[in-house]
Amino acid sequence: MAISPDLSKIAVAYRGRPVLIWDLIEDSSQEPKRCIRDKDWERLRTKPQGDVFCAPEIVCWQPNGISLFILYQDNTIVHWYLAEEGSQTEYENTEAREMATSDDGTLLLTSSNTGTLSVWTVSNFNLIYRLYCGPFVRDLTLSPDNQRIYDVRGSICNVWEPDALVRLEEGDQEEGSSLFGGSDVSEPTFSRGTQDTPITTSVAYDCLADYYVCGRDDGTIWLHEMKEGEKIKKLWSHSVMSDVIVLEWSPSRRFLVSADDAGKVILKALGKKDGKWIVFNVFDFRIRELVRQALFSPDERISCSSLAGFKTR
């Protein structure tokens, strides 16, 4: 179910039936419009209440409220023009499983079963950007300025800012280039996602805000310089199968504690010698419960909280 941006119409999609469009302003006794694909017309002409061949999956309205995109089960996307009765444009073999339109109605974003993202122009349905990255995308959208893509994969929200969309915003849209109505087609940009690289799962910074540390989903902990974000040193590692979910720096910047999602807690002492960072082991232990937070007192005693209570060292 999807309501048009101007709140004047509602589209309802369900399996085995064509998409129905009700006008919320006109008399409620009016029959809804039926969005029927060309291949289903003949079948429904002879059997008006019969099932359609391909079930509609997703409906996305254009901002103008007079057209909408419908994604069908066979990966075909249909652009329906309500102002022109029965007018439709079909785009086959899109491999789309999820779909979203941009706020200004110029771009269409789709994702495939394998997690591949594709950005298309609405005017000519030209592919301008494709990102190969798994796993499956649960939801997706474009930023209001069309420069970033947001998607949810598993429990992680990713933000992609491809150069192709930045250039599109800075040049193509301002100049009214061929991407938005001309006959020439710009070459699409292809890239591969970086989800194979470690993802930051926790962050902490020192009391002077000169440095910060990042814990990652490969168990590593990295020290960065605050001003430019430059990576300085890998401090230590948990298990490669563990996410570092807690990091805390002591008030004096002498100690740093980390905890992972397997209950392992590590405390290290940090220092500098000849301009280089050095790390000393203080202790490490494992608890049965998941550590949710670690705090240092002014005298640098440490408390770790879990669902079961506190442990102080």
PDB file of C-alpha atoms in Angstrom:
ATOM      1  CA  MET A   1       0.000   0.000   0.000  1.00  0.00           C
ATOM      2  CA  ALA A   2       1.367   3.442  -0.941  1.00  0.00           C
ATOM      3  CA  ILE A   3      -0.174   6.923  -0.667  1.00  0.00           C
ATOM      4  CA  SER A   4       0.718   9.547  -3.264  1.00  0.00           C
ATOM      5  CA  PRO A   5       2.858  12.518  -2.094  1.00  0.00           C
ATOM      6  CA  ASP A   6      -0.087  14.927  -2.449  1.00  0.00           C
ATOM      7  CA  LEU A   7      -2.287  12.578  -0.367  1.00  0.00           C
ATOM      8  CA  SER A   8      -4.880  12.445  -3.130  1.00  0.00           C
ATOM      9  CA  LYS A   9      -4.514   8.795  -4.186  1.00  0.00           C
ATOM     10  CA  ILE A  10      -3.714   5.421  -2.694  1.00  0.00           C
ATOM     11  CA  ALA A  11      -2.255   2.414  -4.499  1.00  0.00           C
ATOM     12  CA  VAL A  12      -2.859  -1.101  -3.220  1.00  0.00           C
ATOM     13  CA  ALA A  13      -0.896  -4.108  -4.461  1.00  0.00           C
ATOM     14  CA  TYR A  14      -1.599  -7.710  -3.520  1.00  0.00           C
ATOM     15  CA  ARG A  15      -0.843 -11.060  -5.054  1.00  0.00           C
ATOM     16  CA  GLY A  16      -2.949 -12.331  -7.908  1.00  0.00           C
ATOM     17  CA  ARG A  17      -4.605  -8.984  -8.668  1.00  0.00           C
ATOM     18  CA  PRO A  18      -3.588  -5.872 -10.601  1.00  0.00           C
ATOM     19  CA  VAL A  19      -2.546  -2.762  -8.670  1.00  0.00           C
ATOM     20  CA  LEU A  20      -5.617  -0.701  -7.779  1.00  0.00           C
ATOM     21  CA  ILE A  21      -5.584   3.101  -7.509  1.00  0.00           C
ATOM     22  CA  TRP A  22      -8.260   4.851  -5.462  1.00  0.00           C
ATOM     23  CA  ASP A  23      -8.844   8.596  -5.618  1.00  0.00           C
ATOM     24  CA  LEU A  24      -9.149   9.891  -2.041  1.00  0.00           C
ATOM     25  CA  ILE A  25     -10.634  13.219  -3.118  1.00  0.00           C
ATOM     26  CA  GLU A  26     -13.401  12.085  -5.451  1.00  0.00           C
ATOM     27  CA  ASP A  27     -16.572  10.229  -4.526  1.00  0.00           C
ATOM     28  CA  SER A  28     -15.688   7.013  -2.698  1.00  0.00           C
ATOM     29  CA  SER A  29     -18.240   5.119  -4.777  1.00  0.00           C
ATOM     30  CA  GLN A  30     -16.047   5.460  -7.855  1.00  0.00           C
ATOM     31  CA  GLU A  31     -14.394   2.342  -9.188  1.00  0.00           C
ATOM     32  CA  PRO A  32     -10.607   2.264  -8.682  1.00  0.00           C
ATOM     33  CA  LYS A  33      -8.247   2.426 -11.618  1.00  0.00           C
ATOM     34  CA  ARG A  34      -6.566  -0.856 -12.460  1.00  0.00           C
ATOM     35  CA  CYS A  35      -2.912  -0.908 -13.487  1.00  0.00           C
ATOM     36  CA  ILE A  36      -2.804  -3.874 -15.832  1.00  0.00           C
ATOM     37  CA  ARG A  37       0.255  -4.972 -17.761  1.00  0.00           C
ATOM     38  CA  ASP A  38      -0.086  -5.589 -21.480  1.00  0.00           C
ATOM     39  CA  LYS A  39       0.434  -9.336 -21.088  1.00  0.00           C
ATOM     40  CA  ASP A  40      -2.467  -9.523 -18.624  1.00  0.00           C
ATOM     41  CA  TRP A  41      -5.022  -7.533 -20.616  1.00  0.00           C
ATOM     42  CA  GLU A  42      -6.231 -10.399 -22.780  1.00  0.00           C
ATOM     43  CA  ARG A  43      -6.527 -12.740 -19.818  1.00  0.00           C
ATOM     44  CA  LEU A  44      -8.546 -10.270 -17.739  1.00  0.00           C
ATOM     45  CA  ARG A  45     -10.712  -9.303 -20.695  1.00  0.00           C
ATOM     46  CA  THR A  46     -12.068 -12.851 -20.829  1.00  0.00           C
ATOM     47  CA  LYS A  47     -11.994 -13.400 -17.078  1.00  0.00           C
ATOM     48  CA  PRO A  48     -12.302 -10.034 -15.271  1.00  0.00           C
ATOM     49  CA  GLN A  49     -11.891 -11.486 -11.789  1.00  0.00           C
ATOM     50  CA  GLY A  50      -9.024 -13.814 -12.703  1.00  0.00           C
ATOM     51  CA  ASP A  51      -5.493 -13.732 -11.420  1.00  0.00           C
ATOM     52  CA  VAL A  52      -2.795 -11.724 -13.166  1.00  0.00           C
ATOM     53  CA  PHE A  53       0.288 -13.558 -14.428  1.00  0.00           C
ATOM     54  CA  CYS A  54       2.857 -11.626 -12.395  1.00  0.00           C
ATOM     55  CA  ALA A  55       2.229 -10.393  -8.891  1.00  0.00           C
ATOM     56  CA  PRO A  56       3.096  -6.778  -7.997  1.00  0.00           C
ATOM     57  CA  GLU A  57       5.683  -6.520  -5.221  1.00  0.00           C
ATOM     58  CA  ILE A  58       6.467  -2.818  -4.626  1.00  0.00           C
ATOM     59  CA  VAL A  59       4.757   0.455  -5.563  1.00  0.00           C
ATOM     60  CA  CYS A  60       6.628   3.793  -5.566  1.00  0.00           C
ATOM     61  CA  TRP A  61       4.918   7.082  -6.399  1.00  0.00           C
ATOM     62  CA  GLN A  62       6.624   9.854  -8.306  1.00  0.00           C
ATOM     63  CA  PRO A  63       6.614  13.234  -6.481  1.00  0.00           C
ATOM     64  CA  ASN A  64       4.169  14.690  -9.003  1.00  0.00           C
ATOM     65  CA  GLY A  65       1.550  12.144  -7.945  1.00  0.00           C
ATOM     66  CA  ILE A  66       0.469  11.444 -11.527  1.00  0.00           C
ATOM     67  CA  SER A  67       2.723   8.472 -12.221  1.00  0.00           C
ATOM     68  CA  LEU A  68       4.171   5.565 -10.271  1.00  0.00           C
ATOM     69  CA  PHE A  69       6.611   2.685 -10.592  1.00  0.00           C
ATOM     70  CA  ILE A  70       5.514  -0.887  -9.931  1.00  0.00           C
ATOM     71  CA  LEU A  71       7.995  -3.716  -9.412  1.00  0.00           C
ATOM     72  CA  TYR A  72       6.644  -7.138 -10.348  1.00  0.00           C
ATOM     73  CA  GLN A  73       7.667 -10.595  -9.249  1.00  0.00           C
ATOM     74  CA  ASP A  74       9.373 -11.306 -12.588  1.00  0.00           C
ATOM     75  CA  ASN A  75      11.788  -8.356 -12.003  1.00  0.00           C
ATOM     76  CA  THR A  76       9.960  -6.165 -14.519  1.00  0.00           C
ATOM     77  CA  ILE A  77       9.467  -2.507 -13.590  1.00  0.00           C
ATOM     78  CA  VAL A  78       6.465  -0.706 -15.077  1.00  0.00           C
ATOM     79  CA  HIS A  79       6.119   3.084 -15.154  1.00  0.00           C
ATOM     80  CA  TRP A  80       2.406   3.947 -15.095  1.00  0.00           C
ATOM     81  CA  TYR A  81       1.119   7.341 -16.236  1.00  0.00           C
ATOM     82  CA  LEU A  82      -2.261   7.901 -14.607  1.00  0.00           C
ATOM     83  CA  ALA A  83      -2.987  11.093 -16.553  1.00  0.00           C
ATOM     84  CA  GLU A  84      -2.831   9.075 -19.768  1.00  0.00           C
ATOM     85  CA  GLU A  85      -5.313   6.259 -19.304  1.00  0.00           C
ATOM     86  CA  GLY A  86      -3.572   2.916 -19.723  1.00  0.00           C
ATOM     87  CA  SER A  87      -0.221   4.452 -20.698  1.00  0.00           C
ATOM     88  CA  GLN A  88       2.701   2.386 -19.459  1.00  0.00           C
ATOM     89  CA  THR A  89       6.370   1.735 -20.108  1.00  0.00           C
ATOM     90  CA  GLU A  90       7.849  -1.652 -19.192  1.00  0.00           C
ATOM     91  CA  TYR A  91      11.487  -2.311 -18.327  1.00  0.00           C
ATOM     92  CA  GLU A  92      12.364  -5.995 -18.260  1.00  0.00           C
ATOM     93  CA  ASN A  93      15.326  -7.953 -16.856  1.00  0.00           C
ATOM     94  CA  THR A  94      16.134  -5.358 -14.193  1.00  0.00           C
ATOM     95  CA  GLU A  95      17.009  -8.040 -11.568  1.00  0.00           C
ATOM     96  CA  ALA A  96      15.321  -5.754  -9.029  1.00  0.00           C
ATOM     97  CA  ARG A  97      13.984  -7.042  -5.708  1.00  0.00           C
ATOM     98  CA  GLU A  98      13.799  -3.728  -3.816  1.00  0.00           C
ATOM     99  CA  MET A  99      13.090  -0.285  -5.258  1.00  0.00           C
ATOM    100  CA  ALA A 100      12.943   3.389  -4.231  1.00  0.00           C
ATOM    101  CA  THR A 101      12.599   6.708  -6.057  1.00  0.00           C
ATOM    102  CA  SER A 102      14.507   9.911  -5.320  1.00  0.00           C
ATOM    103  CA  ASP A 103      12.753  12.846  -3.659  1.00  0.00           C
ATOM    104  CA  ASP A 104      12.930  14.926  -6.840  1.00  0.00           C
ATOM    105  CA  GLY A 105      11.716  12.087  -9.066  1.00  0.00           C
ATOM    106  CA  THR A 106      14.773  12.020 -11.334  1.00  0.00           C
ATOM    107  CA  LEU A 107      16.370   8.761 -10.166  1.00  0.00           C
ATOM    108  CA  LEU A 108      15.250   5.213  -9.445  1.00  0.00           C
ATOM    109  CA  LEU A 109      17.263   3.010  -7.066  1.00  0.00           C
ATOM    110  CA  THR A 110      17.006  -0.783  -7.178  1.00  0.00           C
ATOM    111  CA  SER A 111      18.721  -3.743  -5.520  1.00  0.00           C
ATOM    112  CA  SER A 112      19.002  -7.359  -6.649  1.00  0.00           C
ATOM    113  CA  ASN A 113      18.856 -10.700  -4.838  1.00  0.00           C
ATOM    114  CA  THR A 114      22.656 -10.644  -4.629  1.00  0.00           C
ATOM    115  CA  GLY A 115      22.825  -7.179  -3.048  1.00  0.00           C
ATOM    116  CA  THR A 116      23.778  -5.294  -6.218  1.00  0.00           C
ATOM    117  CA  LEU A 117      22.617  -1.665  -6.228  1.00  0.00           C
ATOM    118  CA  SER A 118      21.640   0.093  -9.465  1.00  0.00           C
ATOM    119  CA  VAL A 119      20.766   3.743 -10.064  1.00  0.00           C
ATOM    120  CA  TRP A 120      18.665   4.574 -13.133  1.00  0.00           C
ATOM    121  CA  THR A 121      17.492   7.828 -14.657  1.00  0.00           C
ATOM    122  CA  VAL A 122      13.719   8.093 -14.709  1.00  0.00           C
ATOM    123  CA  SER A 123      13.447   9.954 -18.020  1.00  0.00           C
ATOM    124  CA  ASN A 124      15.066   7.284 -20.228  1.00  0.00           C
ATOM    125  CA  PHE A 125      15.710   4.497 -17.711  1.00  0.00           C
ATOM    126  CA  ASN A 126      19.441   4.683 -18.368  1.00  0.00           C
ATOM    127  CA  LEU A 127      21.770   2.929 -15.930  1.00  0.00           C
ATOM    128  CA  ILE A 128      24.216   5.471 -14.485  1.00  0.00           C
ATOM    129  CA  TYR A 129      25.718   3.587 -11.526  1.00  0.00           C
ATOM    130  CA  ARG A 130      25.977  -0.003 -10.323  1.00  0.00           C
ATOM    131  CA  LEU A 131      27.533  -1.241  -7.080  1.00  0.00           C
ATOM    132  CA  TYR A 132      28.281  -4.941  -6.627  1.00  0.00           C
ATOM    133  CA  CYS A 133      28.077  -5.824  -2.952  1.00  0.00           C
ATOM    134  CA  GLY A 134      26.470  -8.592  -0.887  1.00  0.00           C
ATOM    135  CA  PRO A 135      24.517  -9.621   1.107  1.00  0.00           C
ATOM    136  CA  PHE A 136      20.798  -9.129   0.424  1.00  0.00           C
ATOM    137  CA  VAL A 137      19.416  -5.591   0.857  1.00  0.00           C
ATOM    138  CA  ARG A 138      16.439  -5.336   3.205  1.00  0.00           C
ATOM    139  CA  ASP A 139      15.669  -1.658   2.563  1.00  0.00           C
ATOM    140  CA  LEU A 140      17.171   1.256   0.648  1.00  0.00           C
ATOM    141  CA  THR A 141      16.767   4.941  -0.140  1.00  0.00           C
ATOM    142  CA  LEU A 142      18.537   7.931  -1.696  1.00  0.00           C
ATOM    143  CA  SER A 143      19.508  11.058   0.243  1.00  0.00           C
ATOM    144  CA  PRO A 144      17.510  14.250  -0.508  1.00  0.00           C
ATOM    145  CA  ASP A 145      20.416  15.629  -2.589  1.00  0.00           C
ATOM    146  CA  ASN A 146      20.796  12.311  -4.506  1.00  0.00           C
ATOM    147  CA  GLN A 147      24.499  12.072  -3.586  1.00  0.00           C
ATOM    148  CA  ARG A 148      24.289   9.214  -1.101  1.00  0.00           C
ATOM    149  CA  ILE A 149      22.690   5.784  -1.039  1.00  0.00           C
ATOM    150  CA  TYR A 150      21.528   4.237   2.229  1.00  0.00           C
ATOM    151  CA  ASP A 151      20.831   0.527   2.508  1.00  0.00           C
ATOM    152  CA  VAL A 152      20.237  -1.995   5.280  1.00  0.00           C
ATOM    153  CA  ARG A 153      21.948  -5.385   5.042  1.00  0.00           C
ATOM    154  CA  GLY A 154      21.462  -7.694   7.984  1.00  0.00           C
ATOM    155  CA  SER A 155      21.731  -5.473  11.071  1.00  0.00           C
ATOM    156  CA  ILE A 156      24.013  -2.900   9.405  1.00  0.00           C
ATOM    157  CA  CYS A 157      23.048   0.353   7.686  1.00  0.00           C
ATOM    158  CA  ASN A 158      25.504   1.280   4.926  1.00  0.00           C
ATOM    159  CA  VAL A 159      26.039   4.731   3.458  1.00  0.00           C
ATOM    160  CA  TRP A 160      27.501   4.885  -0.052  1.00  0.00           C
ATOM    161  CA  GLU A 161      28.652   8.129  -1.679  1.00  0.00           C
ATOM    162  CA  PRO A 162      29.743   7.186  -5.209  1.00  0.00           C
ATOM    163  CA  ASP A 163      31.600   9.713  -7.330  1.00  0.00           C
ATOM    164  CA  ALA A 164      29.121   9.083 -10.149  1.00  0.00           C
ATOM    165  CA  LEU A 165      26.277  10.603  -8.120  1.00  0.00           C
ATOM    166  CA  VAL A 166      28.400  13.499  -6.867  1.00  0.00           C
ATOM    167  CA  ARG A 167      29.406  14.347 -10.430  1.00  0.00           C
ATOM    168  CA  LEU A 168      25.789  14.001 -11.494  1.00  0.00           C
ATOM    169  CA  GLU A 169      24.732  16.559  -8.903  1.00  0.00           C
ATOM    170  CA  GLU A 170      27.570  18.960  -9.673  1.00  0.00           C
ATOM    171  CA  GLY A 171      27.413  18.750 -13.437  1.00  0.00           C
ATOM    172  CA  ASP A 172      24.801  16.724 -15.226  1.00  0.00           C
ATOM    173  CA  GLN A 173      21.697  17.954 -13.458  1.00  0.00           C
ATOM    174  CA  GLU A 174      22.774  21.600 -13.436  1.00  0.00           C
ATOM    175  CA  GLU A 175      23.603  21.593 -17.112  1.00  0.00           C
ATOM    176  CA  GLY A 176      20.512  19.593 -18.135  1.00  0.00           C
ATOM    177  CA  SER A 177      22.702  16.947 -19.710  1.00  0.00           C
ATOM    178  CA  SER A 178      21.640  13.983 -21.785  1.00  0.00           C
ATOM    179  CA  LEU A 179      21.044  11.885 -18.685  1.00  0.00           C
ATOM    180  CA  PHE A 180      17.797  13.742 -18.100  1.00  0.00           C
ATOM    181  CA  GLY A 181      16.126  13.803 -21.440  1.00  0.00           C
ATOM    182  CA  GLY A 182      18.680  13.805 -24.246  1.00  0.00           C
ATOM    183  CA  SER A 183      19.255  11.041 -26.732  1.00  0.00           C
ATOM    184  CA  ASP A 184      22.879  10.383 -25.833  1.00  0.00           C
ATOM    185  CA  VAL A 185      23.610   7.871 -23.089  1.00  0.00           C
ATOM    186  CA  SER A 186      26.524   8.393 -20.713  1.00  0.00           C
ATOM    187  CA  GLU A 187      28.554   5.337 -19.833  1.00  0.00           C
ATOM    188  CA  PRO A 188      27.482   3.855 -16.486  1.00  0.00           C
ATOM    189  CA  THR A 189      29.960   3.569 -13.630  1.00  0.00           C
ATOM    190  CA  PHE A 190      30.566   0.171 -12.036  1.00  0.00           C
ATOM    191  CA  SER A 191      32.199  -0.444  -8.660  1.00  0.00           C
ATOM    192  CA  ARG A 192      32.491  -3.050  -5.938  1.00  0.00           C
ATOM    193  CA  GLY A 193      31.435  -2.504  -2.365  1.00  0.00           C
ATOM    194  CA  THR A 194      33.827  -2.624   0.560  1.00  0.00           C
ATOM    195  CA  GLN A 195      31.850  -4.871   2.897  1.00  0.00           C
ATOM    196  CA  ASP A 196      34.663  -7.393   2.588  1.00  0.00           C
ATOM    197  CA  THR A 197      36.805  -4.913   4.534  1.00  0.00           C
ATOM    198  CA  PRO A 198      36.366  -4.610   8.323  1.00  0.00           C
ATOM    199  CA  ILE A 199      33.506  -2.479   9.627  1.00  0.00           C
ATOM    200  CA  THR A 200      33.910  -0.124  12.590  1.00  0.00           C
ATOM    201  CA  THR A 201      31.802  -1.348  15.502  1.00  0.00           C
ATOM    202  CA  SER A 202      32.973   0.930  18.356  1.00  0.00           C
ATOM    203  CA  VAL A 203      34.791   4.248  18.833  1.00  0.00           C
ATOM    204  CA  ALA A 204      36.403   6.089  21.760  1.00  0.00           C
ATOM    205  CA  TYR A 205      38.547   9.227  22.006  1.00  0.00           C
ATOM    206  CA  ASP A 206      41.057  10.496  24.549  1.00  0.00           C
ATOM    207  CA  CYS A 207      40.431  13.276  27.075  1.00  0.00           C
ATOM    208  CA  LEU A 208      42.381  15.846  25.046  1.00  0.00           C
ATOM    209  CA  ALA A 209      40.623  14.916  21.801  1.00  0.00           C
ATOM    210  CA  ASP A 210      43.987  14.396  20.087  1.00  0.00           C
ATOM    211  CA  TYR A 211      43.421  10.745  19.196  1.00  0.00           C
ATOM    212  CA  TYR A 212      40.635   8.239  18.797  1.00  0.00           C
ATOM    213  CA  VAL A 213      40.469   4.456  18.583  1.00  0.00           C
ATOM    214  CA  CYS A 214      38.209   2.251  16.467  1.00  0.00           C
ATOM    215  CA  GLY A 215      37.175  -1.310  17.197  1.00  0.00           C
ATOM    216  CA  ARG A 216      36.193  -3.412  14.189  1.00  0.00           C
ATOM    217  CA  ASP A 217      34.237  -6.508  13.334  1.00  0.00           C
ATOM    218  CA  ASP A 218      37.456  -8.440  12.660  1.00  0.00           C
ATOM    219  CA  GLY A 219      38.524  -8.010  16.306  1.00  0.00           C
ATOM    220  CA  THR A 220      41.197  -5.368  15.644  1.00  0.00           C
ATOM    221  CA  ILE A 221      41.630  -2.042  17.440  1.00  0.00           C
ATOM    222  CA  TRP A 222      43.248   0.862  15.587  1.00  0.00           C
ATOM    223  CA  LEU A 223      44.633   4.182  16.810  1.00  0.00           C
ATOM    224  CA  HIS A 224      43.917   7.283  14.698  1.00  0.00           C
ATOM    225  CA  GLU A 225      45.001  10.906  14.819  1.00  0.00           C
ATOM    226  CA  MET A 226      41.947  13.085  15.443  1.00  0.00           C
ATOM    227  CA  LYS A 227      42.562  16.071  13.164  1.00  0.00           C
ATOM    228  CA  GLU A 228      42.967  14.256   9.850  1.00  0.00           C
ATOM    229  CA  GLY A 229      41.795  10.782  10.841  1.00  0.00           C
ATOM    230  CA  GLU A 230      45.167   9.301   9.879  1.00  0.00           C
ATOM    231  CA  LYS A 231      45.668   5.694  10.938  1.00  0.00           C
ATOM    232  CA  ILE A 232      48.665   5.433  13.300  1.00  0.00           C
ATOM    233  CA  LYS A 233      48.888   1.897  14.669  1.00  0.00           C
ATOM    234  CA  LYS A 234      47.039  -1.342  15.260  1.00  0.00           C
ATOM    235  CA  LEU A 235      47.057  -1.590  19.051  1.00  0.00           C
ATOM    236  CA  TRP A 236      45.899  -5.183  19.580  1.00  0.00           C
ATOM    237  CA  SER A 237      43.377  -7.764  18.452  1.00  0.00           C
ATOM    238  CA  HIS A 238      40.561  -9.874  19.799  1.00  0.00           C
ATOM    239  CA  SER A 239      39.461 -13.020  17.995  1.00  0.00           C
ATOM    240  CA  VAL A 240      39.027 -12.496  14.270  1.00  0.00           C
ATOM    241  CA  MET A 241      35.487 -13.866  14.655  1.00  0.00           C
ATOM    242  CA  SER A 242      34.534 -11.256  17.281  1.00  0.00           C
ATOM    243  CA  ASP A 243      33.168  -7.716  17.032  1.00  0.00           C
ATOM    244  CA  VAL A 244      34.761  -5.169  19.351  1.00  0.00           C
ATOM    245  CA  ILE A 245      31.638  -3.605  20.858  1.00  0.00           C
ATOM    246  CA  VAL A 246      33.037  -1.585  23.802  1.00  0.00           C
ATOM    247  CA  LEU A 247      35.991   0.817  23.976  1.00  0.00           C
ATOM    248  CA  GLU A 248      36.814   3.221  26.808  1.00  0.00           C
ATOM    249  CA  TRP A 249      39.864   5.426  27.450  1.00  0.00           C
ATOM    250  CA  SER A 250      40.890   6.282  31.020  1.00  0.00           C
ATOM    251  CA  PRO A 251      40.919   9.962  32.124  1.00  0.00           C
ATOM    252  CA  SER A 252      44.739  10.080  32.140  1.00  0.00           C
ATOM    253  CA  ARG A 253      44.971   8.428  28.712  1.00  0.00           C
ATOM    254  CA  ARG A 254      47.181   5.737  30.277  1.00  0.00           C
ATOM    255  CA  PHE A 255      44.724   2.854  29.945  1.00  0.00           C
ATOM    256  CA  LEU A 256      42.394   1.598  27.250  1.00  0.00           C
ATOM    257  CA  VAL A 257      39.856  -1.175  27.716  1.00  0.00           C
ATOM    258  CA  SER A 258      38.072  -3.162  25.027  1.00  0.00           C
ATOM    259  CA  ALA A 259      35.357  -5.818  25.086  1.00  0.00           C
ATOM    260  CA  ASP A 260      34.002  -8.035  22.334  1.00  0.00           C
ATOM    261  CA  ASP A 261      30.700  -9.772  21.694  1.00  0.00           C
ATOM    262  CA  ALA A 262      32.074 -13.042  23.065  1.00  0.00           C
ATOM    263  CA  GLY A 263      32.576 -11.615  26.580  1.00  0.00           C
ATOM    264  CA  LYS A 264      36.361 -11.093  26.296  1.00  0.00           C
ATOM    265  CA  VAL A 265      37.656  -7.969  28.108  1.00  0.00           C
ATOM    266  CA  ILE A 266      41.195  -6.652  27.542  1.00  0.00           C
ATOM    267  CA  LEU A 267      42.911  -3.806  29.402  1.00  0.00           C
ATOM    268  CA  LYS A 268      46.140  -2.323  28.064  1.00  0.00           C
ATOM    269  CA  ALA A 269      48.454   0.467  29.171  1.00  0.00           C
ATOM    270  CA  LEU A 270      49.473   2.933  26.473  1.00  0.00           C
ATOM    271  CA  GLY A 271      52.534   5.127  26.275  1.00  0.00           C
ATOM    272  CA  LYS A 272      54.921   6.871  23.928  1.00  0.00           C
ATOM    273  CA  LYS A 273      58.621   6.236  23.539  1.00  0.00           C
ATOM    274  CA  ASP A 274      60.775   8.055  21.007  1.00  0.00           C
ATOM    275  CA  GLY A 275      57.608   9.376  19.385  1.00  0.00           C
ATOM    276  CA  LYS A 276      56.138   5.903  18.898  1.00  0.00           C
ATOM    277  CA  TRP A 277      53.175   4.364  20.657  1.00  0.00           C
ATOM    278  CA  ILE A 278      53.848   1.302  22.784  1.00  0.00           C
ATOM    279  CA  VAL A 279      51.336  -1.047  24.400  1.00  0.00           C
ATOM    280  CA  PHE A 280      51.643  -3.021  27.657  1.00  0.00           C
ATOM    281  CA  ASN A 281      49.360  -5.826  28.749  1.00  0.00           C
ATOM    282  CA  VAL A 282      47.590  -5.260  32.079  1.00  0.00           C
ATOM    283  CA  PHE A 283      45.016  -8.058  32.155  1.00  0.00           C
ATOM    284  CA  ASP A 284      42.391  -9.837  30.144  1.00  0.00           C
ATOM    285  CA  PHE A 285      39.525 -12.053  31.208  1.00  0.00           C
ATOM    286  CA  ARG A 286      36.321 -13.510  29.856  1.00  0.00           C
ATOM    287  CA  ILE A 287      32.869 -13.331  31.409  1.00  0.00           C
ATOM    288  CA  ARG A 288      29.769 -15.263  30.492  1.00  0.00           C
ATOM    289  CA  GLU A 289      27.609 -12.188  29.985  1.00  0.00           C
ATOM    290  CA  LEU A 290      27.917  -9.641  27.195  1.00  0.00           C
ATOM    291  CA  VAL A 291      29.685  -6.468  28.341  1.00  0.00           C
ATOM    292  CA  ARG A 292      27.512  -3.444  27.581  1.00  0.00           C
ATOM    293  CA  GLN A 293      29.669  -0.642  28.983  1.00  0.00           C
ATOM    294  CA  ALA A 294      33.042   0.035  30.604  1.00  0.00           C
ATOM    295  CA  LEU A 295      33.762   3.050  32.817  1.00  0.00           C
ATOM    296  CA  PHE A 296      36.855   4.413  34.574  1.00  0.00           C
ATOM    297  CA  SER A 297      36.680   6.131  37.951  1.00  0.00           C
ATOM    298  CA  PRO A 298      38.900   9.176  38.688  1.00  0.00           C
ATOM    299  CA  ASP A 299      41.437   6.841  40.365  1.00  0.00           C
ATOM    300  CA  GLU A 300      41.358   4.689  37.216  1.00  0.00           C
ATOM    301  CA  ARG A 301      39.555   1.712  38.622  1.00  0.00           C
ATOM    302  CA  ILE A 302      37.470   0.112  35.909  1.00  0.00           C
ATOM    303  CA  SER A 303      33.896  -1.128  36.030  1.00  0.00           C
ATOM    304  CA  CYS A 304      32.344  -3.281  33.342  1.00  0.00           C
ATOM    305  CA  SER A 305      28.573  -3.561  33.200  1.00  0.00           C
ATOM    306  CA  SER A 306      26.641  -6.447  31.707  1.00  0.00           C
ATOM    307  CA  LEU A 307      23.052  -7.621  31.803  1.00  0.00           C
ATOM    308  CA  ALA A 308      23.928  -9.569  34.961  1.00  0.00           C
ATOM    309  CA  GLY A 309      25.513  -6.694  36.921  1.00  0.00           C
ATOM    310  CA  PHE A 310      28.894  -5.020  37.463  1.00  0.00           C
ATOM    311  CA  LYS A 311      32.450  -6.277  37.734  1.00  0.00           C
ATOM    312  CA  THR A 312      35.115  -3.921  39.128  1.00  0.00           C
ATOM    313  CA  ARG A 313      38.886  -4.252  38.815  1.00  0.00           C
TER     314      ARG A 313
END
